[in-house]
Short mmCIF file of C-alpha atoms in Angstrom, two decimals:
data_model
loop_
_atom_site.label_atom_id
_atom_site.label_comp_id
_atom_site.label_asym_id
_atom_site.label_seq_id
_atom_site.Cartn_x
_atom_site.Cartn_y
_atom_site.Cartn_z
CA UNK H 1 8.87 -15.06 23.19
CA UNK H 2 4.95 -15.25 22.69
CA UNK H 3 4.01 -17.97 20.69
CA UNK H 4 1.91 -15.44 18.46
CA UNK H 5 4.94 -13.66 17.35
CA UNK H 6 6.30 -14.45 13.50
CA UNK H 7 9.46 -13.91 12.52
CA UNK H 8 9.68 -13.18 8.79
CA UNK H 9 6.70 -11.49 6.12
CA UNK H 10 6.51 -14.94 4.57
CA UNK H 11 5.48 -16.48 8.02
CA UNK H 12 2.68 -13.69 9.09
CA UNK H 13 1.46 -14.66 5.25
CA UNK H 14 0.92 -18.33 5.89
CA UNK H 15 -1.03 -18.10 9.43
CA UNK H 16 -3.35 -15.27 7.30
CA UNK H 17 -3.54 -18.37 4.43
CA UNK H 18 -4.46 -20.71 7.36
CA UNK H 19 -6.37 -18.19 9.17
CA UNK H 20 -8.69 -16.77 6.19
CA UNK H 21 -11.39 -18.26 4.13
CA UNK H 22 -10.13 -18.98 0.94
CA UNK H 23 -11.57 -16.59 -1.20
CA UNK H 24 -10.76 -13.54 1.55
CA UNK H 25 -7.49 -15.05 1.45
CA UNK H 26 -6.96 -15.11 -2.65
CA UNK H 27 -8.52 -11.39 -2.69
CA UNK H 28 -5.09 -10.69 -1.05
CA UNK H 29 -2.74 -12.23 -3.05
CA UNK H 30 -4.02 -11.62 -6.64
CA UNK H 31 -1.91 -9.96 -9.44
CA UNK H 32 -3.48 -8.73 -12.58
CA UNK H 33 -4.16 -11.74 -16.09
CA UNK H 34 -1.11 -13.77 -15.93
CA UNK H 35 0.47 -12.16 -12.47
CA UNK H 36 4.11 -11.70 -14.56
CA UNK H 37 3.59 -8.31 -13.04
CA UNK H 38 3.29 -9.24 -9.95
CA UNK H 39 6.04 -11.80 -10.01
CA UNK H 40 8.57 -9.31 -11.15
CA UNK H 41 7.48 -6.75 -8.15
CA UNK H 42 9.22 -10.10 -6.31
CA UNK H 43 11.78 -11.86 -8.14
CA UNK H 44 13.23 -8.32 -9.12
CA UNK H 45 14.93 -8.12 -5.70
CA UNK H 46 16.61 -11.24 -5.52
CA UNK H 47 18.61 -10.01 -9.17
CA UNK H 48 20.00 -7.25 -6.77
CA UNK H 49 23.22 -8.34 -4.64
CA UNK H 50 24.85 -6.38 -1.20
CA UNK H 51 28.77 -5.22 -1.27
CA UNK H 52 29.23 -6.18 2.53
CA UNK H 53 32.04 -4.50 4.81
CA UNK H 54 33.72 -6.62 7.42
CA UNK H 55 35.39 -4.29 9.99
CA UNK H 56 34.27 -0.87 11.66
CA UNK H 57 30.63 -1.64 11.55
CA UNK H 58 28.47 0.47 13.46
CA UNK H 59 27.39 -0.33 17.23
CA UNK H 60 24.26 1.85 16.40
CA UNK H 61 22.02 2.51 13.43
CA UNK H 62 19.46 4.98 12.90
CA UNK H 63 16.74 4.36 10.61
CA UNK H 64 14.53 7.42 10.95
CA UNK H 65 13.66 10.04 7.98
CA UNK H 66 10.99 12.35 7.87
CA UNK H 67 8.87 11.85 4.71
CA UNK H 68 6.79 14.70 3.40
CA UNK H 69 7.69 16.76 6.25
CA UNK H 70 6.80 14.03 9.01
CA UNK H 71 9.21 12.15 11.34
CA UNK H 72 9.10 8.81 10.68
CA UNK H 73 10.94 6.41 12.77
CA UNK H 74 11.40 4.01 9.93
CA UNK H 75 11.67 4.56 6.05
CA UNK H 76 8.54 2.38 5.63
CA UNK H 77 4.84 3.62 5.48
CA UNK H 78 1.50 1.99 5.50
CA UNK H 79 -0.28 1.85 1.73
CA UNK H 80 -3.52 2.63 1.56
CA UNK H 81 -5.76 -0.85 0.65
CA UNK H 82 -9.30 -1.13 0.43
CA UNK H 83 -12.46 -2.81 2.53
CA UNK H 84 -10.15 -4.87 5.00
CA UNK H 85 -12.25 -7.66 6.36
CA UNK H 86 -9.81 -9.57 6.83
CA UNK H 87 -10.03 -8.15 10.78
CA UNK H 88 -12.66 -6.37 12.19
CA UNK H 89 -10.72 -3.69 13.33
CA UNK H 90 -9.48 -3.31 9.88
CA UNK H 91 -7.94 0.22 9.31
CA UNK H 92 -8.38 1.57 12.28
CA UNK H 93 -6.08 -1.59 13.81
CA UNK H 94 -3.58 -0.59 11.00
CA UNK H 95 -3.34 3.06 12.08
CA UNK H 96 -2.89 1.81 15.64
CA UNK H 97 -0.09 -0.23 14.87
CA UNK H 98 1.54 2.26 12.90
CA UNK H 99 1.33 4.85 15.35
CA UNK H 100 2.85 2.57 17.52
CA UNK H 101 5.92 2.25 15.82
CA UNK H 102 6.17 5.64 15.16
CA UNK H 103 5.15 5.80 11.25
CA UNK H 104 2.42 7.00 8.84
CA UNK H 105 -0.65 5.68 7.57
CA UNK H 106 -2.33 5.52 4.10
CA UNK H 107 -6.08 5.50 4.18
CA UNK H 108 -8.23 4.09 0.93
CA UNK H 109 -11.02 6.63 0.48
CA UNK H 110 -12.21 2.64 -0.78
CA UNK H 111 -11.71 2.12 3.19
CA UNK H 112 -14.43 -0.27 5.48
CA UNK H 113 -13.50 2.63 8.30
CA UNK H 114 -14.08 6.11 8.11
CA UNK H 115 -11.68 8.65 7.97
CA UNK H 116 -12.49 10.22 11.74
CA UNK H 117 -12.00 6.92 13.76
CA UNK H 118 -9.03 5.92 11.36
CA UNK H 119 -7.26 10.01 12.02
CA UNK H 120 -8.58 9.52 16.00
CA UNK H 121 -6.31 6.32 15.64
CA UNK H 122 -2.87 8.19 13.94
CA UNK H 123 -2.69 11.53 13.42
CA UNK H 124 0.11 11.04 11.09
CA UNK H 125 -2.96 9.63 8.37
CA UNK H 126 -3.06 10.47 4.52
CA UNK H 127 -5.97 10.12 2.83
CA UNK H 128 -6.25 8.44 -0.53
CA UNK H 129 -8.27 9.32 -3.51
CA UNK H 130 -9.84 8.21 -6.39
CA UNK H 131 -10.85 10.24 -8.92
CA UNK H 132 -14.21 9.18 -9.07
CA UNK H 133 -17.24 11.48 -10.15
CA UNK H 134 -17.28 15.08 -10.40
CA UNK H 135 -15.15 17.66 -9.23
CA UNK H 136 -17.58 18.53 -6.70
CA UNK H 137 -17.82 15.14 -5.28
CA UNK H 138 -14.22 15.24 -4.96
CA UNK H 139 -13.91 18.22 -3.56
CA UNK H 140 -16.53 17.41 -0.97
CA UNK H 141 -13.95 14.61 0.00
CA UNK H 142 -11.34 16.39 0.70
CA UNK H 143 -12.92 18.79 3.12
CA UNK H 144 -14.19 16.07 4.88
CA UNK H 145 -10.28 14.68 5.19
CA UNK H 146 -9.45 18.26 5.65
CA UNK H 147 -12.02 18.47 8.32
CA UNK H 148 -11.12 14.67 9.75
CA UNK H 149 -7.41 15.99 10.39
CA UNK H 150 -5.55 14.36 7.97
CA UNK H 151 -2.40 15.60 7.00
CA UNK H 152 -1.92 15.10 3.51
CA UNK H 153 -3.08 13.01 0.15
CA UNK H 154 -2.54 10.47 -1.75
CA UNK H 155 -4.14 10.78 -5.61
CA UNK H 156 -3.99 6.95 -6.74
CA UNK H 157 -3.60 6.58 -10.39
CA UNK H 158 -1.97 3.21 -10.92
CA UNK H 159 -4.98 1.15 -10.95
CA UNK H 160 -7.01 1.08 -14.23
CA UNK H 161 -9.57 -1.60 -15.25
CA UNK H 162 -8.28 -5.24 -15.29
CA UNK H 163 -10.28 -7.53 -16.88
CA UNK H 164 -9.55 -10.45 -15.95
CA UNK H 165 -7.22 -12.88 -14.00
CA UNK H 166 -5.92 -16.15 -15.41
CA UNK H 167 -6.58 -18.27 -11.99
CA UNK H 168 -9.88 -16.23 -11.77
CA UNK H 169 -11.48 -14.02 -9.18
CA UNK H 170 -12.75 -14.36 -6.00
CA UNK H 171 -16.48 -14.02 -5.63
CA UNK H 172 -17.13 -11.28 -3.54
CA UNK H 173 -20.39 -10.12 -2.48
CA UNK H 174 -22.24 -6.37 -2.69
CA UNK H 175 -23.82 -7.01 0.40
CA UNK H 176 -24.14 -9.90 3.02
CA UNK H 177 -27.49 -10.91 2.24
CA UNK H 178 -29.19 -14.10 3.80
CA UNK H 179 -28.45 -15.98 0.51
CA UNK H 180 -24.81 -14.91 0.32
CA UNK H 181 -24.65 -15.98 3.67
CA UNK H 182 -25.80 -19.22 3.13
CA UNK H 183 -23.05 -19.77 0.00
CA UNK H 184 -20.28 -18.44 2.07
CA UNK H 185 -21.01 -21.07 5.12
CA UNK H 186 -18.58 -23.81 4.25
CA UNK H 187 -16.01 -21.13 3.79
CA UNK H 188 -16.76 -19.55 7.15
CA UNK H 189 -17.15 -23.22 9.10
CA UNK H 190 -13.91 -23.75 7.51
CA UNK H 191 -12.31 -20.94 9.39
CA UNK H 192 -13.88 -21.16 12.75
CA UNK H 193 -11.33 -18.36 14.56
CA UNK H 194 -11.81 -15.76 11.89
CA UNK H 195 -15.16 -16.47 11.92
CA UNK H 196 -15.36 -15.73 16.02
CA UNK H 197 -13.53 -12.91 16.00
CA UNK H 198 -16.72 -11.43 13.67
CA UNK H 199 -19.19 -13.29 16.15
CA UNK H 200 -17.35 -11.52 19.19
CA UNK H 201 -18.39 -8.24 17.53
CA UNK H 202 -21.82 -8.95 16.81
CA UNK H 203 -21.85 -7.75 13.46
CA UNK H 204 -20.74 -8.98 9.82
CA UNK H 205 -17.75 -8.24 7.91
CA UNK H 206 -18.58 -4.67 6.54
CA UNK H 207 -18.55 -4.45 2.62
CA UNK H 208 -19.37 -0.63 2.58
CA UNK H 209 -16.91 2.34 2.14
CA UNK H 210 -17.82 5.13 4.44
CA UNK H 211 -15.20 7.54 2.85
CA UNK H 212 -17.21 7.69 -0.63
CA UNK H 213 -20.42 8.55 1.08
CA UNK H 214 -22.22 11.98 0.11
CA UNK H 215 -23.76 14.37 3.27
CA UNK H 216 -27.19 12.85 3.74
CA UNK H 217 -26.74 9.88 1.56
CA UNK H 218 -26.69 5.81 2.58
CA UNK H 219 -23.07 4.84 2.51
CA UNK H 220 -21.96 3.27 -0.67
CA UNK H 221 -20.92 -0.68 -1.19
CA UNK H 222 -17.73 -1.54 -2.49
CA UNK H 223 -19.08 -2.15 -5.47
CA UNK H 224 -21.56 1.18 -5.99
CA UNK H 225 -18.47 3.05 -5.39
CA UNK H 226 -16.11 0.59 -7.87
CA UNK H 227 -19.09 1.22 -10.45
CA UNK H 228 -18.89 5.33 -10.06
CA UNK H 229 -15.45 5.08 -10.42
CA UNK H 230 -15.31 3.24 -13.63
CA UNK H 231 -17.77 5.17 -15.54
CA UNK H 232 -15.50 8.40 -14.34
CA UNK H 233 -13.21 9.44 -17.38
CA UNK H 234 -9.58 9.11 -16.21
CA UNK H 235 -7.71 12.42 -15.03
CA UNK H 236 -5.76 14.51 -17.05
CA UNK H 237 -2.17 16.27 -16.43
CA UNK H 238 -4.41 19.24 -15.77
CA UNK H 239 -6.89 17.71 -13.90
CA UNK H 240 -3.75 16.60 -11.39
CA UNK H 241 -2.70 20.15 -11.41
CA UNK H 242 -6.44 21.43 -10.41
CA UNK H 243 -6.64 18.91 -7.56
CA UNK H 244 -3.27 19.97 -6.51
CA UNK H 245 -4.06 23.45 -6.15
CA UNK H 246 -7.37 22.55 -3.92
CA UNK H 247 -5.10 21.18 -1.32
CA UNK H 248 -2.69 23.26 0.38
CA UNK H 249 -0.77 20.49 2.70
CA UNK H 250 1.42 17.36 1.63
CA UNK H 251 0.05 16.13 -2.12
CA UNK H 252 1.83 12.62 -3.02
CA UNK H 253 0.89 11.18 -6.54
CA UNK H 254 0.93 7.22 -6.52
CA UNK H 255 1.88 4.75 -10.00
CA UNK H 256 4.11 7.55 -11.55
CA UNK H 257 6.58 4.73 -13.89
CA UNK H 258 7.99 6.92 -16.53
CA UNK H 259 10.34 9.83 -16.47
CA UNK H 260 8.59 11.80 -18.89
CA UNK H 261 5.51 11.39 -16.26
CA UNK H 262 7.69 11.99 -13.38
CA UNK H 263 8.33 15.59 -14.82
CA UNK H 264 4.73 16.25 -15.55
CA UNK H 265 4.38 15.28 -11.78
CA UNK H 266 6.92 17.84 -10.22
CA UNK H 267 5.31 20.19 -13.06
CA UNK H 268 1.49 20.01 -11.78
CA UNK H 269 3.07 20.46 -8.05
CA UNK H 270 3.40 17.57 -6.63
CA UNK H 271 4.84 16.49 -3.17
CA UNK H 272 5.88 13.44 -4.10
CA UNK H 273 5.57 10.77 -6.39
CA UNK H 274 5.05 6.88 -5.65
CA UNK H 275 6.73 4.74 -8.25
CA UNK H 276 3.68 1.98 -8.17
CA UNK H 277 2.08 -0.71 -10.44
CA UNK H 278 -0.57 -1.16 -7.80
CA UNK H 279 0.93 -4.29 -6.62
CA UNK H 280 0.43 -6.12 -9.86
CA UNK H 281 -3.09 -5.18 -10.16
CA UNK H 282 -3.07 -2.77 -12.72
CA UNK H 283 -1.69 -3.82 -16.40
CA UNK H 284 -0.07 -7.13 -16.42
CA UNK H 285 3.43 -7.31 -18.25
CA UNK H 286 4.64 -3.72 -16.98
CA UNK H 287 7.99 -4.43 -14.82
CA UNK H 288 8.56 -4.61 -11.33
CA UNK H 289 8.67 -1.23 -10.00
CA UNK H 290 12.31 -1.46 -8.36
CA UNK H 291 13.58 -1.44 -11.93
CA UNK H 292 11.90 1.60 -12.84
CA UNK H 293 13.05 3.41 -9.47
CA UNK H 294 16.58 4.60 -9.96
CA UNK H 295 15.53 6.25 -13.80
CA UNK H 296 12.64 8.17 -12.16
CA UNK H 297 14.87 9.45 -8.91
CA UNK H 298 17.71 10.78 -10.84
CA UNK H 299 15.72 12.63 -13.16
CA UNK H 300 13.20 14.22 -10.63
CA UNK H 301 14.97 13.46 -7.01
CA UNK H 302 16.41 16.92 -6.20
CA UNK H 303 12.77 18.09 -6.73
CA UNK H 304 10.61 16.05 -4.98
CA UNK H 305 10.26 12.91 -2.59
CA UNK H 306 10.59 9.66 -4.10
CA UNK H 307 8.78 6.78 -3.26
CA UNK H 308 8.47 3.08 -4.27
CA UNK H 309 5.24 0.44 -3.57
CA UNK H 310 5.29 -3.46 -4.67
CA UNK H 311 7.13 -6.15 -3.59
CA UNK H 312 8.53 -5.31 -0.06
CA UNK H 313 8.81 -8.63 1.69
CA UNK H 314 11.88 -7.75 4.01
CA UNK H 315 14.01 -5.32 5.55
CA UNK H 316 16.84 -5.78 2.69
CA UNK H 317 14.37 -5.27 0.45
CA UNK H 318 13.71 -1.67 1.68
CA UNK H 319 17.76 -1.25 1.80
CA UNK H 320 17.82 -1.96 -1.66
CA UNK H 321 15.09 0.05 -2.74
CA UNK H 322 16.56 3.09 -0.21
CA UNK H 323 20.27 2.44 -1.94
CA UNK H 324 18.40 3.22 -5.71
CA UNK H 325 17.10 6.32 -5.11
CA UNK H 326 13.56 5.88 -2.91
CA UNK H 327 13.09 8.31 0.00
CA UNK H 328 11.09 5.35 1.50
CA UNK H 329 8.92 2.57 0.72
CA UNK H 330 4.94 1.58 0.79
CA UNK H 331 3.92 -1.59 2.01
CA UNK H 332 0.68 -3.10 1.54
CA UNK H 333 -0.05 -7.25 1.29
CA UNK H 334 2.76 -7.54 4.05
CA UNK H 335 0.37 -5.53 6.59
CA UNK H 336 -2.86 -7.12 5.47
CA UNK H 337 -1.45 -10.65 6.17
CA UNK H 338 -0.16 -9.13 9.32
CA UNK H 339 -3.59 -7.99 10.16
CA UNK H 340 -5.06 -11.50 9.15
CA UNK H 341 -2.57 -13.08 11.46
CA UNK H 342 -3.51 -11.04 14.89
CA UNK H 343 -4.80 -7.92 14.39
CA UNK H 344 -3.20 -4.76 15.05
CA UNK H 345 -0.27 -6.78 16.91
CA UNK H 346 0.00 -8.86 14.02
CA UNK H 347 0.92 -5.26 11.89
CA UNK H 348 3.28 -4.40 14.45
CA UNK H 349 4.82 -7.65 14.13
CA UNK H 350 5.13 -7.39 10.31
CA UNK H 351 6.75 -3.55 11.29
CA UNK H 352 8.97 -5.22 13.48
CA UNK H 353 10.15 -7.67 11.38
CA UNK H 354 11.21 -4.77 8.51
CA UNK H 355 12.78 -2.54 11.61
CA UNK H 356 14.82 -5.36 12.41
CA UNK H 357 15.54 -6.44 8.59
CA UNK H 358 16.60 -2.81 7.78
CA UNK H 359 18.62 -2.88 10.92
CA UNK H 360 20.90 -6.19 10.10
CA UNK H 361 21.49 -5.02 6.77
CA UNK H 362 22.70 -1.59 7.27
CA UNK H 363 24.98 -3.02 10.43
CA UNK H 364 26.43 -5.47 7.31
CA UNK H 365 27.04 -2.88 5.37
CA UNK H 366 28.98 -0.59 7.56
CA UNK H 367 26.04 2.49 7.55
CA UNK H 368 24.88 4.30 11.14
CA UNK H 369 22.13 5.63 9.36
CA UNK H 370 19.27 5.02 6.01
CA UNK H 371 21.09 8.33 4.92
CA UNK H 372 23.96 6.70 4.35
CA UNK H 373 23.11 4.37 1.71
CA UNK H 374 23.66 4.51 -2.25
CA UNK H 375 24.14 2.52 -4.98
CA UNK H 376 27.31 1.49 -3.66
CA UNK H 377 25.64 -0.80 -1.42
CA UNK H 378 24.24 -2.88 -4.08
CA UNK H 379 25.98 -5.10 -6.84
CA UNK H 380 22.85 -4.84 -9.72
CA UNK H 381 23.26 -6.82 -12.67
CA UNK H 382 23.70 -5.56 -16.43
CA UNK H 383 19.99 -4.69 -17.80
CA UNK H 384 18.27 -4.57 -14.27
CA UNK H 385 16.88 -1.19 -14.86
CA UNK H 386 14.52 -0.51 -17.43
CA UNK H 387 14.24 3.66 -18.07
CA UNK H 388 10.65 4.12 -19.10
CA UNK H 389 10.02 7.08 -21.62
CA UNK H 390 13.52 8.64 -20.58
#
């Protein structure tokens, strides 16, 4: 076995900690104020307990499902993140890797890659967006995803403004200028390998977002784009059904938490829904989203597809969230520290590692397929759920 191969989420995490300058590394694992959010997206699963059989087991398992009218060969899709730096390659080693092991891939329209290379890379690649400006500006997005090839959407609106975070924030440059350069040198010197692998490309870690660019205009930094966004007023019910009707192919909606909201969702049109808290970055004290899950798929499940982001560390964990309702699950940190620890072999490692997680647990628990599974499965504890505006 190569010595570059991990064996668990928690391992690909510590060679990204050891790998990654410290305040690359923090921009990855940073909740919202306190982080209780964030630590519930976590400790949630380990309230949840497995009913194990003991004979009759099955000698084979499938775990493929087809999500929003795709094959998938696993119940577990790539989450669209923003500017990865963290690698070079960044998205475009993501969609590789996902491709590779036969599953789809989410694409920030926040993104360091643009959407052509990152489509050329998977076909199977949704593009994310933000509702940020005017109409127009969005719509002149989606042709260009339209145009790119990608094969569906993914309106994000589970991250609001957070203010603040209690450990505080990395500092992260606009650009890369000569005197930002200079500050970030211990950092860098620090972390000689991640630091060569940007050398070897003769060029700087990229801070822009190609995706938010305008025909004719310089592309955007991080920031520009973050600073359009926030002085854009929020979307309304309405505003979800309009952008809805402008695309004709899959449409998911991502940080859907209530019922009540899950029912405006299938109302405007909707795909499917993502039950999300943007992975603790969005407003601290709201629970983890695994508690939320099983309200929001019995009221709306027979309508559309159910999904679930935050907190996926291992293959049980995806069993779990499968067994309460979820048609699959979105990953996101688990990937990036994946892509920290060796690029787009480090994110097929990482897929690996849930395949094989997903497989064990359904060969305990007497299943041949992720069809199989139900609430059955799982022992959960008086109080775990917590029906939001049911």
């Amino acid at each position: 076995m190569s010595i570059t191969w991990f064996e668990s989420i928690a391992e690909a995490q510590r060679r990204a900690k050891k790998r990654l300058p410290a305040s690359v590394y923090s921009a990855l694992i940073a909740g919202s104020e306190k982080g209780l959010t964030l630590q519930d997206n976590l400790a949630a699963y380990d309230e949840l307990r497995f009913a194990p059989r003991t004979a009759g087991l099955p000698g084979e398992r499938d775990l493929s499902t087809s999500v929003l009218g795709r094959d998938v060969a696993l119940p577990v899709l790539i989450s669209p993140t923003g500017v990865q730096a963290v690698h070079p390659d960044g998205e475009v080693a993501v969609a590789r890797a996902a491709a590779a092991r036969g599953t789809s891939m989410g694409l920030s329209s926040f993104a360091s890659k643009p959407v052509e290379e990152v489509v050329a890379a998977n076909p199977n690649t949704y593009f994310q967006v933000y509702w940020t400006g005017s109409r127009d500006d969005i719509l002149q997005r989606l042709d260009r995803a339209r145009s790119a090839g990608a094969v569906g959407i993914i309106l994000t609106l589970d991250w609001s403004f957070s203010h603040s975070r209690d450990w505080g924030s990395p500092h992260i440059p606009d650009k890369l200028t000569l005197r930002e350069l200079i500050r970030f040198a211990p950092e860098g010197m620090m972390h000689p390998r991640w630091l060569l692998a940007y050398a070897r490309t003769k060029k700087l870690p990229d801070l822009s977002v190609p995706n938010m660019a305008e025909p004719g205009t310089p592309v955007p930094s991080f920031f520009g784009a973050y600073g359009q966004w926030m002085q854009t007023a929020p979307p309304s019910w309405e505003d979800v059904s309009w952008l809805r009707k402008q695309w004709d192919g899959p449409f998911l909606l991502k940080g859907v938490y209530r019922v009540d909201e899950a029912r405006r969702a299938v109302d405007a049109g909707v795909s499917a829904i993502s039950v999300s808290n943007h992975g603790g970055n969005n407003l601290d004290g709201t629970p983890a989203t695994i508690r939320a899950l099983p309200a929001v798929a019995e009221a709306v499940g027979n309508e559309v597809e159910v999904l679930l982001d935050g907190g996926i560390r291992r293959g049980s964990d995806v069993v779990k969230a499968l067994a309460l309702g979820a048609r699959a699950v979105l990953i996101g940190r688990a990937y990036l520290w994946g892509l920290a620890a060796g690029g787009q072999a480090g994110v097929e490692n990482v897929l690996d590692v849930l395949r094989n997680g997903i497989d064990s647990t359904l060969l305990a628990l007497g299943h041949r397929s992720v069809h199989d599974l139900s609430r059955d499965d799982l022992i959960v504890p008086e109080g775990f759920e917590r029906r939001i505006g049911a």
